[in-house]
Coordinates of C-alpha atoms and ligand atoms in Angstrom, one line a residue:
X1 CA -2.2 25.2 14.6
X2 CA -5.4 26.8 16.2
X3 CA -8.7 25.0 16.8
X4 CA -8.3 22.3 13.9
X5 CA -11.0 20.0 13.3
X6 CA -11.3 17.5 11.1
X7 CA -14.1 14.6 11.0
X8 CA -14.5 11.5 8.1
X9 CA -17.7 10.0 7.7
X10 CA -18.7 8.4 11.3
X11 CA -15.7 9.6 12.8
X12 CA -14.7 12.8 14.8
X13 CA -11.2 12.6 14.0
X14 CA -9.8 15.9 15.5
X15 CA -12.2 18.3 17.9
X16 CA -10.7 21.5 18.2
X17 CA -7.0 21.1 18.5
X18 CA -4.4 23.6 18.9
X19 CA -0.7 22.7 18.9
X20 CA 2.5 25.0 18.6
X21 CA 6.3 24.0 17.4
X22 CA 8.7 26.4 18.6
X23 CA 12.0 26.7 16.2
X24 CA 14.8 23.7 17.5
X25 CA 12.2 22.4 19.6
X26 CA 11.4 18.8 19.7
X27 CA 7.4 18.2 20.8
X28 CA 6.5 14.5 21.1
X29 CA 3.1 13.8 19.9
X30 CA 1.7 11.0 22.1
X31 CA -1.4 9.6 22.1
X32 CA -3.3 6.1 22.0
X33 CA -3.8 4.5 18.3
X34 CA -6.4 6.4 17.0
X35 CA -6.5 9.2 19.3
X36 CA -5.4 12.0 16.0
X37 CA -1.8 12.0 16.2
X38 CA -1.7 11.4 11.9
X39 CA -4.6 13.3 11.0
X40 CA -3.6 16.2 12.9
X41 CA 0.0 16.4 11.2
X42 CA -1.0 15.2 7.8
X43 CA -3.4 18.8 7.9
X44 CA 0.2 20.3 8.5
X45 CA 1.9 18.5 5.8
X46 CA -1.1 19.4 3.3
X47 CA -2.3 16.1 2.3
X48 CA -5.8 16.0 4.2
X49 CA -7.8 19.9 4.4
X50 CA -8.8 20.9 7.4
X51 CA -12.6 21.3 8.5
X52 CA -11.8 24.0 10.6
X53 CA -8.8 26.1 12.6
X54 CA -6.0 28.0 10.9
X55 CA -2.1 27.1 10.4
X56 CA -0.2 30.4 11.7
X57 CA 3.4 30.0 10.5
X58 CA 5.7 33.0 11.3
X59 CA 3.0 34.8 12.5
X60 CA 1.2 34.4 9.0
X61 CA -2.2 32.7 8.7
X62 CA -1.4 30.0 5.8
X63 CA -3.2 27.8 3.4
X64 CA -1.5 24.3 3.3
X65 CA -3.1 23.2 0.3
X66 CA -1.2 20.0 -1.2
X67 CA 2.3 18.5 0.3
X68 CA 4.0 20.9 -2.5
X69 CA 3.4 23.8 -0.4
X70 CA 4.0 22.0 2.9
X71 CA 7.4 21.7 1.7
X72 CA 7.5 25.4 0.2
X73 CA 7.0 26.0 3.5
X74 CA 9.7 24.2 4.9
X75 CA 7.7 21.8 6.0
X76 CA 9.5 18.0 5.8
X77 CA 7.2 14.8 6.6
X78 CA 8.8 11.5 7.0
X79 CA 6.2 8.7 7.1
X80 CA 6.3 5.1 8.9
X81 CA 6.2 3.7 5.2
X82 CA 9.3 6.1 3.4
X83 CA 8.7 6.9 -0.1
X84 CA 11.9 6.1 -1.3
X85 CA 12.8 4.7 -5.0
X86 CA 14.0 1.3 -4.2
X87 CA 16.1 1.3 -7.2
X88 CA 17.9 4.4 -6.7
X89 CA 21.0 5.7 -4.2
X90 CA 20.7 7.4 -1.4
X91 CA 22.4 10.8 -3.4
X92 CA 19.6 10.2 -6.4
X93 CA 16.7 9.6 -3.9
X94 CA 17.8 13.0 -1.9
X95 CA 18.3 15.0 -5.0
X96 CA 15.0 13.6 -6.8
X97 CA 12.7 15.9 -4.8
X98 CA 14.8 18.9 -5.2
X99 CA 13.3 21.6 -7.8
X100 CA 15.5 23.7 -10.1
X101 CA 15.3 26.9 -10.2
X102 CA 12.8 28.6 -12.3
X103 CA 13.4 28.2 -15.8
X104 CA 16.5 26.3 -15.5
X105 CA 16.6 22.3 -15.6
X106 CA 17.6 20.7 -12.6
X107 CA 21.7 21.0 -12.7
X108 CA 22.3 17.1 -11.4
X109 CA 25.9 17.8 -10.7
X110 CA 25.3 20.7 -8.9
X111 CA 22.0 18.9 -7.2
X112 CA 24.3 16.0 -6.4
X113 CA 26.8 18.2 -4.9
X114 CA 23.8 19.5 -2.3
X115 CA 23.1 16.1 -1.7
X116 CA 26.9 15.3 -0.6
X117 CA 26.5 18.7 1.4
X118 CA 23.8 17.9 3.6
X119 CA 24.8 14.3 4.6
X120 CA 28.7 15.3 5.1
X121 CA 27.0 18.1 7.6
X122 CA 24.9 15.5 9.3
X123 CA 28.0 13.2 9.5
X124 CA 26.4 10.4 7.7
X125 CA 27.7 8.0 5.6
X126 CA 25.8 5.9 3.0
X127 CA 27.1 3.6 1.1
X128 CA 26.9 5.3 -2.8
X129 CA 25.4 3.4 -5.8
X130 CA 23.6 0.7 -3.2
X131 CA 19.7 0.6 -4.6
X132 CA 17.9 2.5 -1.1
X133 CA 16.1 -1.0 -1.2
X134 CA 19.7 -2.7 0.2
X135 CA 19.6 0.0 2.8
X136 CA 18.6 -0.5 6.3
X137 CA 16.0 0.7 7.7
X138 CA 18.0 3.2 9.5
X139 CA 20.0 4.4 6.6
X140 CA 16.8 4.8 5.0
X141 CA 15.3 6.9 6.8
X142 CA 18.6 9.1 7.1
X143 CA 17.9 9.1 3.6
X144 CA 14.2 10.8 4.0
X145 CA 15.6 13.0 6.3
X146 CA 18.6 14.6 4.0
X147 CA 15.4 14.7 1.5
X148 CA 13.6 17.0 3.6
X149 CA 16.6 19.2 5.2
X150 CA 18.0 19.2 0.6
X151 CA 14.5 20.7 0.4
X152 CA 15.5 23.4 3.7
X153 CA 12.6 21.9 6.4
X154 CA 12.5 24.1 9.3
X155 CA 10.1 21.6 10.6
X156 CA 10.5 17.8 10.5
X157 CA 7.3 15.6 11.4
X158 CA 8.6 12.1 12.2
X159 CA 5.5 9.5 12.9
X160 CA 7.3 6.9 14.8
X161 CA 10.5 6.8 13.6
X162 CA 12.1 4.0 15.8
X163 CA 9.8 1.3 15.8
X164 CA 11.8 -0.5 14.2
X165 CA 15.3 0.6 15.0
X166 CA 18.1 -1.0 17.3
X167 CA 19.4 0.6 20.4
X168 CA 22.4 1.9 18.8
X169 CA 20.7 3.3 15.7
X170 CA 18.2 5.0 17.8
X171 CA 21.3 6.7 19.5
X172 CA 22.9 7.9 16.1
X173 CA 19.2 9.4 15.1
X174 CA 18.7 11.1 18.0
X175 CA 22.9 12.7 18.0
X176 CA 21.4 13.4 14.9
X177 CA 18.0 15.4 15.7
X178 CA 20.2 17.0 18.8
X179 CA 22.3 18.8 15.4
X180 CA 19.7 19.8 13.8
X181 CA 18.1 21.1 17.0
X182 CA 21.0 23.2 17.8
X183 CA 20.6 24.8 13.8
X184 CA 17.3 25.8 14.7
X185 CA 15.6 22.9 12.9
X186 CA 12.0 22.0 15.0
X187 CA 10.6 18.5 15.1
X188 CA 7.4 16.9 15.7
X189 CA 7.8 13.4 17.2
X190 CA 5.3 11.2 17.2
X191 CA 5.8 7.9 19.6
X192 CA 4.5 4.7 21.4
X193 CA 7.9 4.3 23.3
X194 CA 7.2 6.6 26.2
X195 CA 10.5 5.8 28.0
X196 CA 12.6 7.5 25.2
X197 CA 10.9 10.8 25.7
X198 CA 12.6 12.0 28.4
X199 CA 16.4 11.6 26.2
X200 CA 14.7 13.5 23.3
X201 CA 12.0 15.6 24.0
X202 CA 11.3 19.0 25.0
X203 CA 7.8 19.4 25.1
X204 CA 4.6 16.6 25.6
X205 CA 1.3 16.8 23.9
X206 CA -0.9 14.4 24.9
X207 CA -3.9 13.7 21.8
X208 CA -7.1 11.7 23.3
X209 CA -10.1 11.1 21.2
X210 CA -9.3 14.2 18.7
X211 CA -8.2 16.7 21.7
X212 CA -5.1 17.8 23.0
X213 CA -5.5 16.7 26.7
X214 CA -2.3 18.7 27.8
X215 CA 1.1 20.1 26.7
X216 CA 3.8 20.2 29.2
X217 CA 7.4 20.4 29.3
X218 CA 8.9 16.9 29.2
X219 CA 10.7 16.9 32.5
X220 CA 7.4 17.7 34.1
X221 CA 5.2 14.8 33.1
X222 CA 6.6 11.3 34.6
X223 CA 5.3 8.6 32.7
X224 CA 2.8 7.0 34.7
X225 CA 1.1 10.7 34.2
X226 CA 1.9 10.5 30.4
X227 CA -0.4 7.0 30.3
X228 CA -3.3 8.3 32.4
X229 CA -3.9 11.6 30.2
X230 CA -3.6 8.8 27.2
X231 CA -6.1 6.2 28.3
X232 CA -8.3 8.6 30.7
X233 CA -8.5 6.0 33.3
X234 CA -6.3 4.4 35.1
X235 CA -4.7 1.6 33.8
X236 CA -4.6 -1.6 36.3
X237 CA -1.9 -3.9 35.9
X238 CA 0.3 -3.6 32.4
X239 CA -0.5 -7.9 32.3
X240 CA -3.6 -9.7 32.9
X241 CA -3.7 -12.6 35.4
X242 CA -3.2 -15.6 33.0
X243 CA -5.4 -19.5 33.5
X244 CA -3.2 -21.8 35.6
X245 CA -1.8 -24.7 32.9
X246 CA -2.8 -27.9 34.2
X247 CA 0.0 -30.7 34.0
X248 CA -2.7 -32.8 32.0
X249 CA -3.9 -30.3 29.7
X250 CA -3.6 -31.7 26.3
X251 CA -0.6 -31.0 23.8
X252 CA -1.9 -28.6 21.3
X253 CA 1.5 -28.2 19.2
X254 CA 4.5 -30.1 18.8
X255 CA 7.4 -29.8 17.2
X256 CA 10.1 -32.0 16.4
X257 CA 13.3 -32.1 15.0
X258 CA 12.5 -28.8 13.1
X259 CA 15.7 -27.7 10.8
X260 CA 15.7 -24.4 10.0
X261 CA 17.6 -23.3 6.8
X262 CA 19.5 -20.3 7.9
X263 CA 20.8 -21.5 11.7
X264 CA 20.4 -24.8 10.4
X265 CA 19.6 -25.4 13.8
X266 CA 17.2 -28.8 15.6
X267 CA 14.1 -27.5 17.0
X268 CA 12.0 -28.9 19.2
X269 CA 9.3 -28.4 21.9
X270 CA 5.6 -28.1 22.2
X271 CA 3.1 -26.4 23.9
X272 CA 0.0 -27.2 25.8
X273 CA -3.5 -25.9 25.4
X274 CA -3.9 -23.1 27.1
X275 CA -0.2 -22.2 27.3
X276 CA 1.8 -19.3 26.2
X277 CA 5.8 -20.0 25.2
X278 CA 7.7 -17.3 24.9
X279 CA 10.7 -17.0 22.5
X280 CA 13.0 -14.8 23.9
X281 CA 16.4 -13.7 22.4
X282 CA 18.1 -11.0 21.0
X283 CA 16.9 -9.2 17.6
X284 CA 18.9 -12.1 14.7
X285 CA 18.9 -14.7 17.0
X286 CA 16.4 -16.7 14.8
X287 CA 13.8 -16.3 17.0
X288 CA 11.2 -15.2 13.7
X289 CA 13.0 -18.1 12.2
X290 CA 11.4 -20.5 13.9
X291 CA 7.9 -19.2 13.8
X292 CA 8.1 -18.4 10.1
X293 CA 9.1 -22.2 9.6
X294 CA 6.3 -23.8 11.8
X295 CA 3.7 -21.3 9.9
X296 CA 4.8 -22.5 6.4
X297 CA 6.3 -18.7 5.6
X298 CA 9.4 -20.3 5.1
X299 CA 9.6 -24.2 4.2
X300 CA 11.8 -26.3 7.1
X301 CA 14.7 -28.5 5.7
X302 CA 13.3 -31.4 8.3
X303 CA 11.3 -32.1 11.1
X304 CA 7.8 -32.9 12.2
X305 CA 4.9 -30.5 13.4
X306 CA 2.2 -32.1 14.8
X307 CA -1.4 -30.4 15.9
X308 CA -2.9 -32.2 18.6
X309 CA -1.1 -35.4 18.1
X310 CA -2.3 -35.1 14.5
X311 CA 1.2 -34.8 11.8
X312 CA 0.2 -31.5 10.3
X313 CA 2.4 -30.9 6.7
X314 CA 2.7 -27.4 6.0
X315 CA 3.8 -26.1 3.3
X316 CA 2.8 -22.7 2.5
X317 CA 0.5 -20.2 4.7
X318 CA -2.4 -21.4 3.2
X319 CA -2.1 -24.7 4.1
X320 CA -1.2 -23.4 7.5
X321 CA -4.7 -21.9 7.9
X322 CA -6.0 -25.0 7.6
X323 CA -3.7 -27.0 9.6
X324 CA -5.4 -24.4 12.7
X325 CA -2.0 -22.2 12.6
X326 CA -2.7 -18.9 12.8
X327 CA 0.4 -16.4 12.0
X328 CA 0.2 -13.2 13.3
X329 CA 3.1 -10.7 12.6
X330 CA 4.0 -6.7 13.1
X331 CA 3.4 -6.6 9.4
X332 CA -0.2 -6.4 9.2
X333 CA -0.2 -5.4 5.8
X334 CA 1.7 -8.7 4.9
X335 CA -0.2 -10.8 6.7
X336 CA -3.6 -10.7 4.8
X337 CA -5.1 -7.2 5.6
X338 CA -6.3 -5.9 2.4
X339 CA -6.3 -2.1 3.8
X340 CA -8.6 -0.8 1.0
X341 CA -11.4 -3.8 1.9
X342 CA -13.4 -3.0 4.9
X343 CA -14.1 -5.1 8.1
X344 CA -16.0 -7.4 7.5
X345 CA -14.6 -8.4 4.0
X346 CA -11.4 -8.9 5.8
X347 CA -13.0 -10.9 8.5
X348 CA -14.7 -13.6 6.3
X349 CA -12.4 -13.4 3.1
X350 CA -10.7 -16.7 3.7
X351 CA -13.5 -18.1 4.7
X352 CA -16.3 -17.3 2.4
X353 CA -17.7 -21.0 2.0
X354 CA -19.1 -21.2 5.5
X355 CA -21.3 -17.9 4.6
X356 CA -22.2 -19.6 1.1
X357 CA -25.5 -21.2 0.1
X358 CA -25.7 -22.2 -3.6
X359 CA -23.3 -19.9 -4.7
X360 CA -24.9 -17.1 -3.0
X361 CA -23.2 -15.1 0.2
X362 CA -25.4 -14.8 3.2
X363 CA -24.6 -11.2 3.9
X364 CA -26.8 -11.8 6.8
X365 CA -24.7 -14.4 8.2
X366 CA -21.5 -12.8 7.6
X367 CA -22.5 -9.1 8.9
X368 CA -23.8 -11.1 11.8
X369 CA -20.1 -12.5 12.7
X370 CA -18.6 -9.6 11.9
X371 CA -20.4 -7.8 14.3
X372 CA -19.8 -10.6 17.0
X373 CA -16.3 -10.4 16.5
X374 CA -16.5 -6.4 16.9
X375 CA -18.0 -6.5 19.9
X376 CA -15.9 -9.3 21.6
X377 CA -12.4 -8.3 20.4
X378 CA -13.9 -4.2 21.1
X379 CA -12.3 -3.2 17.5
X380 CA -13.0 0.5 17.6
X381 CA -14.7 1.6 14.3
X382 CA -17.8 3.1 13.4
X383 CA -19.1 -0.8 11.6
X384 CA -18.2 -2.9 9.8
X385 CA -18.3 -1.7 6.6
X386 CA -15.1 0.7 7.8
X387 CA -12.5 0.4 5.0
X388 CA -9.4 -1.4 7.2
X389 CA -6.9 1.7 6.1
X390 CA -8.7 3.9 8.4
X391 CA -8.3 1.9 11.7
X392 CA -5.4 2.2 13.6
X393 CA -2.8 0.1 14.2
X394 CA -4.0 -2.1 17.5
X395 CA -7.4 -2.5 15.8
X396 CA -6.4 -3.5 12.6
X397 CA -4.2 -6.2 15.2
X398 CA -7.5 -7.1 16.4
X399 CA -9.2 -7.2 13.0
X400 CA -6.3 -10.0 12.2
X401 CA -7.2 -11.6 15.2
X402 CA -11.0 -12.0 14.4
X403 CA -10.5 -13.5 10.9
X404 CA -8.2 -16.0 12.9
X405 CA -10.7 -16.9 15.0
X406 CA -13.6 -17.3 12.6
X407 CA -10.7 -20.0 11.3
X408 CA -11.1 -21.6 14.6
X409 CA -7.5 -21.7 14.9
X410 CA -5.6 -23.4 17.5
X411 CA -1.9 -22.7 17.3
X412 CA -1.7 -19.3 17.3
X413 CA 2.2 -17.8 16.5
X414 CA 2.7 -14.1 17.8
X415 CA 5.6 -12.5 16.1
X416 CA 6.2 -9.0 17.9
X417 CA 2.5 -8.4 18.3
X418 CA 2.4 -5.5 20.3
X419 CA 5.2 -3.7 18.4
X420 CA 4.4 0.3 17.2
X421 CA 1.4 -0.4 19.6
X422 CA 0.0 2.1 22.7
X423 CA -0.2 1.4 25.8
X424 CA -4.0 0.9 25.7
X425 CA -4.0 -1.2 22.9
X426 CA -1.7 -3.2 24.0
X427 CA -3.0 -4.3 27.5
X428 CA -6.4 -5.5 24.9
X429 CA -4.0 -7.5 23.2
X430 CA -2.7 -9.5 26.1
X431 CA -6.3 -9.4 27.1
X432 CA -7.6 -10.8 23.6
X433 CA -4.4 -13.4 24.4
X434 CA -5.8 -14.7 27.7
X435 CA -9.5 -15.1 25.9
X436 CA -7.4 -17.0 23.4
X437 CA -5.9 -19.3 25.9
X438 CA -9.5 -19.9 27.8
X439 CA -10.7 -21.3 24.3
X440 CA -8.1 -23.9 24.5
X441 CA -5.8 -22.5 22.4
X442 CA -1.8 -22.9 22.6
X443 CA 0.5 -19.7 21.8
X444 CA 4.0 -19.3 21.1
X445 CA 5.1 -15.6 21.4
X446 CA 8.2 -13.9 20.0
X447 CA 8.9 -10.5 21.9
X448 CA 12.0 -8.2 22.1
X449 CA 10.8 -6.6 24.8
X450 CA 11.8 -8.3 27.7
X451 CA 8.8 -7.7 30.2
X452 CA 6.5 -8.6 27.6
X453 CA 7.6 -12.4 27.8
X454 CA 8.6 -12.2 31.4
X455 CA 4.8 -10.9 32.1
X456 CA 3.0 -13.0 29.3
X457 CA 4.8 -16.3 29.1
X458 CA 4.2 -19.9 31.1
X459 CA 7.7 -20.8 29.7
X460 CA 10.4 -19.0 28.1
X461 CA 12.8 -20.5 25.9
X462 CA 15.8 -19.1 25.0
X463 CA 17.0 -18.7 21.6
X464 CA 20.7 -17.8 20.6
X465 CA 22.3 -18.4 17.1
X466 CA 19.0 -20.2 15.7
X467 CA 18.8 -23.0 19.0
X468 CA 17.4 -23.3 22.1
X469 CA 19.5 -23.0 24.8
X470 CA 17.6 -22.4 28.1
X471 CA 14.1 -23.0 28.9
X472 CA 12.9 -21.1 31.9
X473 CA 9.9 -22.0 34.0
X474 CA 7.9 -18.6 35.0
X475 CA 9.0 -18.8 38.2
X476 CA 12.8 -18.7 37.4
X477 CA 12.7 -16.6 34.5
X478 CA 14.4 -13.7 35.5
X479 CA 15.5 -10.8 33.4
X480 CA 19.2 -10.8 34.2
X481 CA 19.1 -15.0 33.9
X482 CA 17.4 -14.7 30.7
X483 CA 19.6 -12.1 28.9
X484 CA 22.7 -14.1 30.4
X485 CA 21.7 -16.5 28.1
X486 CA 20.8 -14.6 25.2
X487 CA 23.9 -13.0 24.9
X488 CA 25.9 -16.2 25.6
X489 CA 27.1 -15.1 29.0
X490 CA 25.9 -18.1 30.2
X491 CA 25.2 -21.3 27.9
Ligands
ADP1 P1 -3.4 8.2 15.4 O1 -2.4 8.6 14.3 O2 -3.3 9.0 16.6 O3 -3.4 6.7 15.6 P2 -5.3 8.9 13.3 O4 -5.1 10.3 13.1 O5 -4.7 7.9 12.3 O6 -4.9 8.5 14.8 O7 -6.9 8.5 13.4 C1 -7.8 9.3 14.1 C2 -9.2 8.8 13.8 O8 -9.6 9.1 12.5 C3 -9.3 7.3 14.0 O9 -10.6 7.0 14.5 C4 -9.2 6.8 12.5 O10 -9.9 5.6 12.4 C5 -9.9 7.9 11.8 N1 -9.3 8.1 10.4 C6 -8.1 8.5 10.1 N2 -7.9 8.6 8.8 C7 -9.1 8.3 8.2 C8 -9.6 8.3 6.9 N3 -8.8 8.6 5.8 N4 -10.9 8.0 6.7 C9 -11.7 7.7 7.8 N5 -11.3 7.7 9.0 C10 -10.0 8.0 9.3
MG2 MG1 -0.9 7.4 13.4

C-alpha cells in the first residue's frame, strides 16, 4: 500500500500511509484507538475506497473495489465481530463462502470435503453439527480463519484477535499462525497487547494520527519504544496517584448477604466514597457474577444492597440507573451505546426529562452538556453530532462514562474496563476513575489483569469459585499473595 489517504467528514483518518506485507510474514499493526489501524486495512480488504495511494500486489497496481475482489485476491479479513451464521456448523459456515466453479452449482459434498481438508491441515478440531453460536470464541474464530484459507488467502488481516482469548488459546492460535507462516501464508496483526509481539511478530508498524510513525523489525523495538512512537510523548506513570480514603469517609455501597445463582455463594462487603475495590480472580471465578447481580443484569437469589445507608431494590438495569448504579462493561454495545446515534443523543438519551420544557427538548441545554462532558472526559471527535460507530473504542468508553455521569451516579461497577483498550486510552481511563473518586463516588473494579487492580485498587478482594476469600489491604496486596489465593494455593 503506497501513500493511502483516506479522510470522513471532519476527520483525517489516514495521511499518506504506506505499508508492505512480505509473503509468511507477520506485521503487527499497532497504534492508539483511533490512530488508522481499521481504516487503513479495511481499504485492503475493499470495503472503504481509498482517497488516494495505490495497492501494489505482486508487483501489479490493483483496484480493491468491494470485499469480493479482496478475497479474489486472496485477501482473508477476520473482524473483532465474526460474521459467522450462528445457526450453522463450523463445516457449513467454512463452506458457505466458497464459490463453485463457473457454471457449475456448488458441489456440497465436494465443498464439505475442502472444508474437512483445511481444518484436518491446521490440526483443528471442531465439534461437527454444534450451531457456531455454541462455539467458543476461540473455535470461532478458527472457524473465520478455515473460511478465509477454503477461500486460498495469502494474506490474513486479523484486528485484535485475542482480546478475548485465554492464555492457552492464545498459544494454539499462534502454533497455528507459525503453520501457516511456514506455507507462505502473510498476516497483518493488529493489537493492544504489546507484550505478545515479541512471540508472534516479525515486523512493527507503528500508526499515529493517520501516519505510519515507523516500521521496524520486532526484535528491534522494546516496548517502552513501541508506546512512545504510539502516544508521541512520553507517558508518565501507567497509574495516576489515587485520593487518600479517609477512615470516616461515608459508606457509599453495601452489600449484604448477596446470593448469587450460579456459585450460590454469600456476598458481602461495601465500599467507601471515594474508594476503589478491586475484584480480583481468575477468568470463571464469578467475579462478573457479582457485579452483574448488584447492577440488576442478573436478579440475586437474596441479600441486601444498600446506597448510602438507603435499601436500594434493584431489579433490572433500569432501575439500577436510578438507584445511582452505574454499570459499565467491555461490551459497549450491550451496555446502551446506540452506535448509529451520535454523541450527544447517547449522552442525554436516558435522561431526556431534565432537558424537557413542556414537551419540548432544549437542544440548547443538551448540546451545552454534551459539550461539557466532551471537554472534561477529552472524548476525541470532531462534536457532538459524531455518529458513536465512528469513535473508537476508549472514547466510546468515555462516551458511556459521560451519560453515567449526567445520571449523577454514585456506585459505579467496572467490569474489564480497559479491555481491547491502548495504552493511551487507557491511562484517561484510570484518570477519568480518580475524577470519579474526587466526586465522591465509590467503585468496584473487576480486572484480569493483575497490575491493573494491584495499581488501581484501595482493597482487593479475592474471589474463587463465586466467594470471597481474601481481602487484601493495598499495602499487602502482592501479586504472588494474590494469585495464591486465586488459584486456591492458599485459602
Ligand atoms: P483504529 O482502528 O486505529 O482505532 P480507525 O481506523 O477506526 O482507527 O479510525 C481512524 C479515524 O477515523 C478515527 O478518528 C475514527 O473516528 C475515524 N473513522 C473511522 N471510521 C469512520 C467512519 N466510517 N466515519 C467517520 N469517521 C470514521
Ligand atoms: Mg480499530
Amino acid at each position: 500500500m503506497r501513500d493511502i489517504a483516506k479522510s470522513f467528514p471532519g476527520v483525517r483518518a489516514l495521511d499518506g500511509v504506506s505499508f508492505t506485507v512480505e509473503p509468511g510474514e507477520v506485521h503487527a499493526l499497532v497504534g492508539e484507538n483511533g490512530a488508522g489501524k481499521s481504516t487503513l486495512m479495511k481499504i485492503l480488504s475493499g470495503a472503504y475506497r481509498a482517497d488516494r495511494g495505490t495497492i501494489v500486489i505482486d508487483g501489479n497496481r490493483v483496484t480493491i473495489e468491494s470485499p469480493k475482489r479482496a478475497e479474489e485476491l486472496g485477501i482473508g479479513m477476520i473482524y473483532q465481530e465474526f460474521n459467522l451464521v450462528p445457526e450453522l456448523d463450523a463445516t457449513r459456515n467454512i463452506v458457505l463462502g466458497v464459490e463453485p466453479a463457473r457454471g457449475v452449482f456448488l458441489d456440497e459434498r465436494a465443498a464439505t470435503a475442502r472444508a474437512a481438508t483445511v481444518m484436518q491441515e491446521l490440526g483443528i478440531v471442531l465439534p461437527p453439527g454444534l450451531p457456531a453460536r455454541l462455539l467458543s470464541v476461540a473455535q470461532q474464530q478458527m472457524v473465520e480463519i478455515c473460511k478465509a484459507l477454503v477461500k486460498k488467502a495469502r494474506l490474513v488481516v486479523m484486528d485484535e484477535p485475542t482480546a478475548s482469548l485465554t492464555e492457552r488459546e492464545i498459544d494454539a492460535l499462534f502454533a497455528l499462525i507459525r503453520r501457516l507462516k511456514s506455507q507462505g501464508v502473510a498476516f497483518v496483526y493488529i493489537s493492544h497487547r504489546l507484550e505478545e509481539l515479541p512471540a508472534i511478530a516479525d515486523r512493527i508498524t507503528v500508526l499515529r494520527d493517520g501516519r505510519a510513525i515507523v516500521t521496524e523489525a520486532a526484535k528491534e523495538l522494546s516496548q517502552d519504544e513501541i508506546i512512545r512512537f504510539m502516544v508521541g510523548r512520553p507517558l508518565h506513570a501507567q497509574f495516576p496517584e489515587l485520593p487518600r480514603v479517609s477512615d470516616s469517609a461515608p459508606v457509599v455501597l453495601d452489600v449484604e448477604g448477596l446470593r448469587t445463582a450460579a456459585h450460590n455463594a454469600i456476598i458481602s462487603f461495601s465500599v467507601r466514597a471515594g474508594e476503589i475495590v478491586g475484584l480480583a480472580g481468575l477468568v470463571g471465578a464469578g467475579r462478573t457474577e457479582i457485579v452483574r447481580a448488584i447492577a440488576g443484569a442478573d436478579v440475586p437469589l437474596a441479600g441486601t444492597v444498600r446506597i448510602r445507608g438507603e435499601r436500594v431494590v434493584v431489579r433490572n438495569p433500569h432501575s439500577a440507573i436510578g438507584a445511582g448504579i452505574a454499570f459499565i462493561t467491555e461490551d459497549r454495545k450491550g451496555q446502551g451505546l446506540v452506535l448509529d446515534m451520535n454523541v450527544r443523543q447517547n449522552t442525554t438519551l436516558a435522561h431526556l426529562d431534565r432537558f424537557a420544557h413542556y414537551g419540548f427538548i432544549d437542544a440548547g441545554a443538551e448540546t451545552r452538556v454534551t459539550s461539557h462532558e466532551i471537554a472534561e472526559l477529552h472524548i476525541r471527535t470532531p462534536s457532538g453530532e459524531q455518529p458513536v460507530r465512528n469513535l473508537s473504542g476508549g472514547n466510546q468508553q468515555k462516551v458511556v462514562l459521560a451519560k453515567w455521569l449526567i445520571a449523577s451516579a454514585q456506585v459505579f461497577l467496572f467490569d474489564e474496563p480497559t479491555r481491547g483498550i491502548d495504552v493511551g486510552a487507557k491511562a484517561e481511563i484510570y484518570g477519568l476513575m480518580v475524577e470519579l473518586l474526587k466526586r465522591g463516588a465509590a467503585i468496584v473494579m473487576v480486572s484480569s489483569e493483575l497490575p491493573e487492580v494491584l495499581g488501581m485498587a484501595d482493597r482487593v478482594l479475592v474471589v474463587r469459585d463465586g466467594a470471597i476469600r481474601r481481602e487484601f489491604a493495598r499495602a499487602d496486596a502482592t501479586p504472588d499473595g494474590v494469585m495464591a489465593v486465586a488459584t486456591g494455593v492458599e485459602s
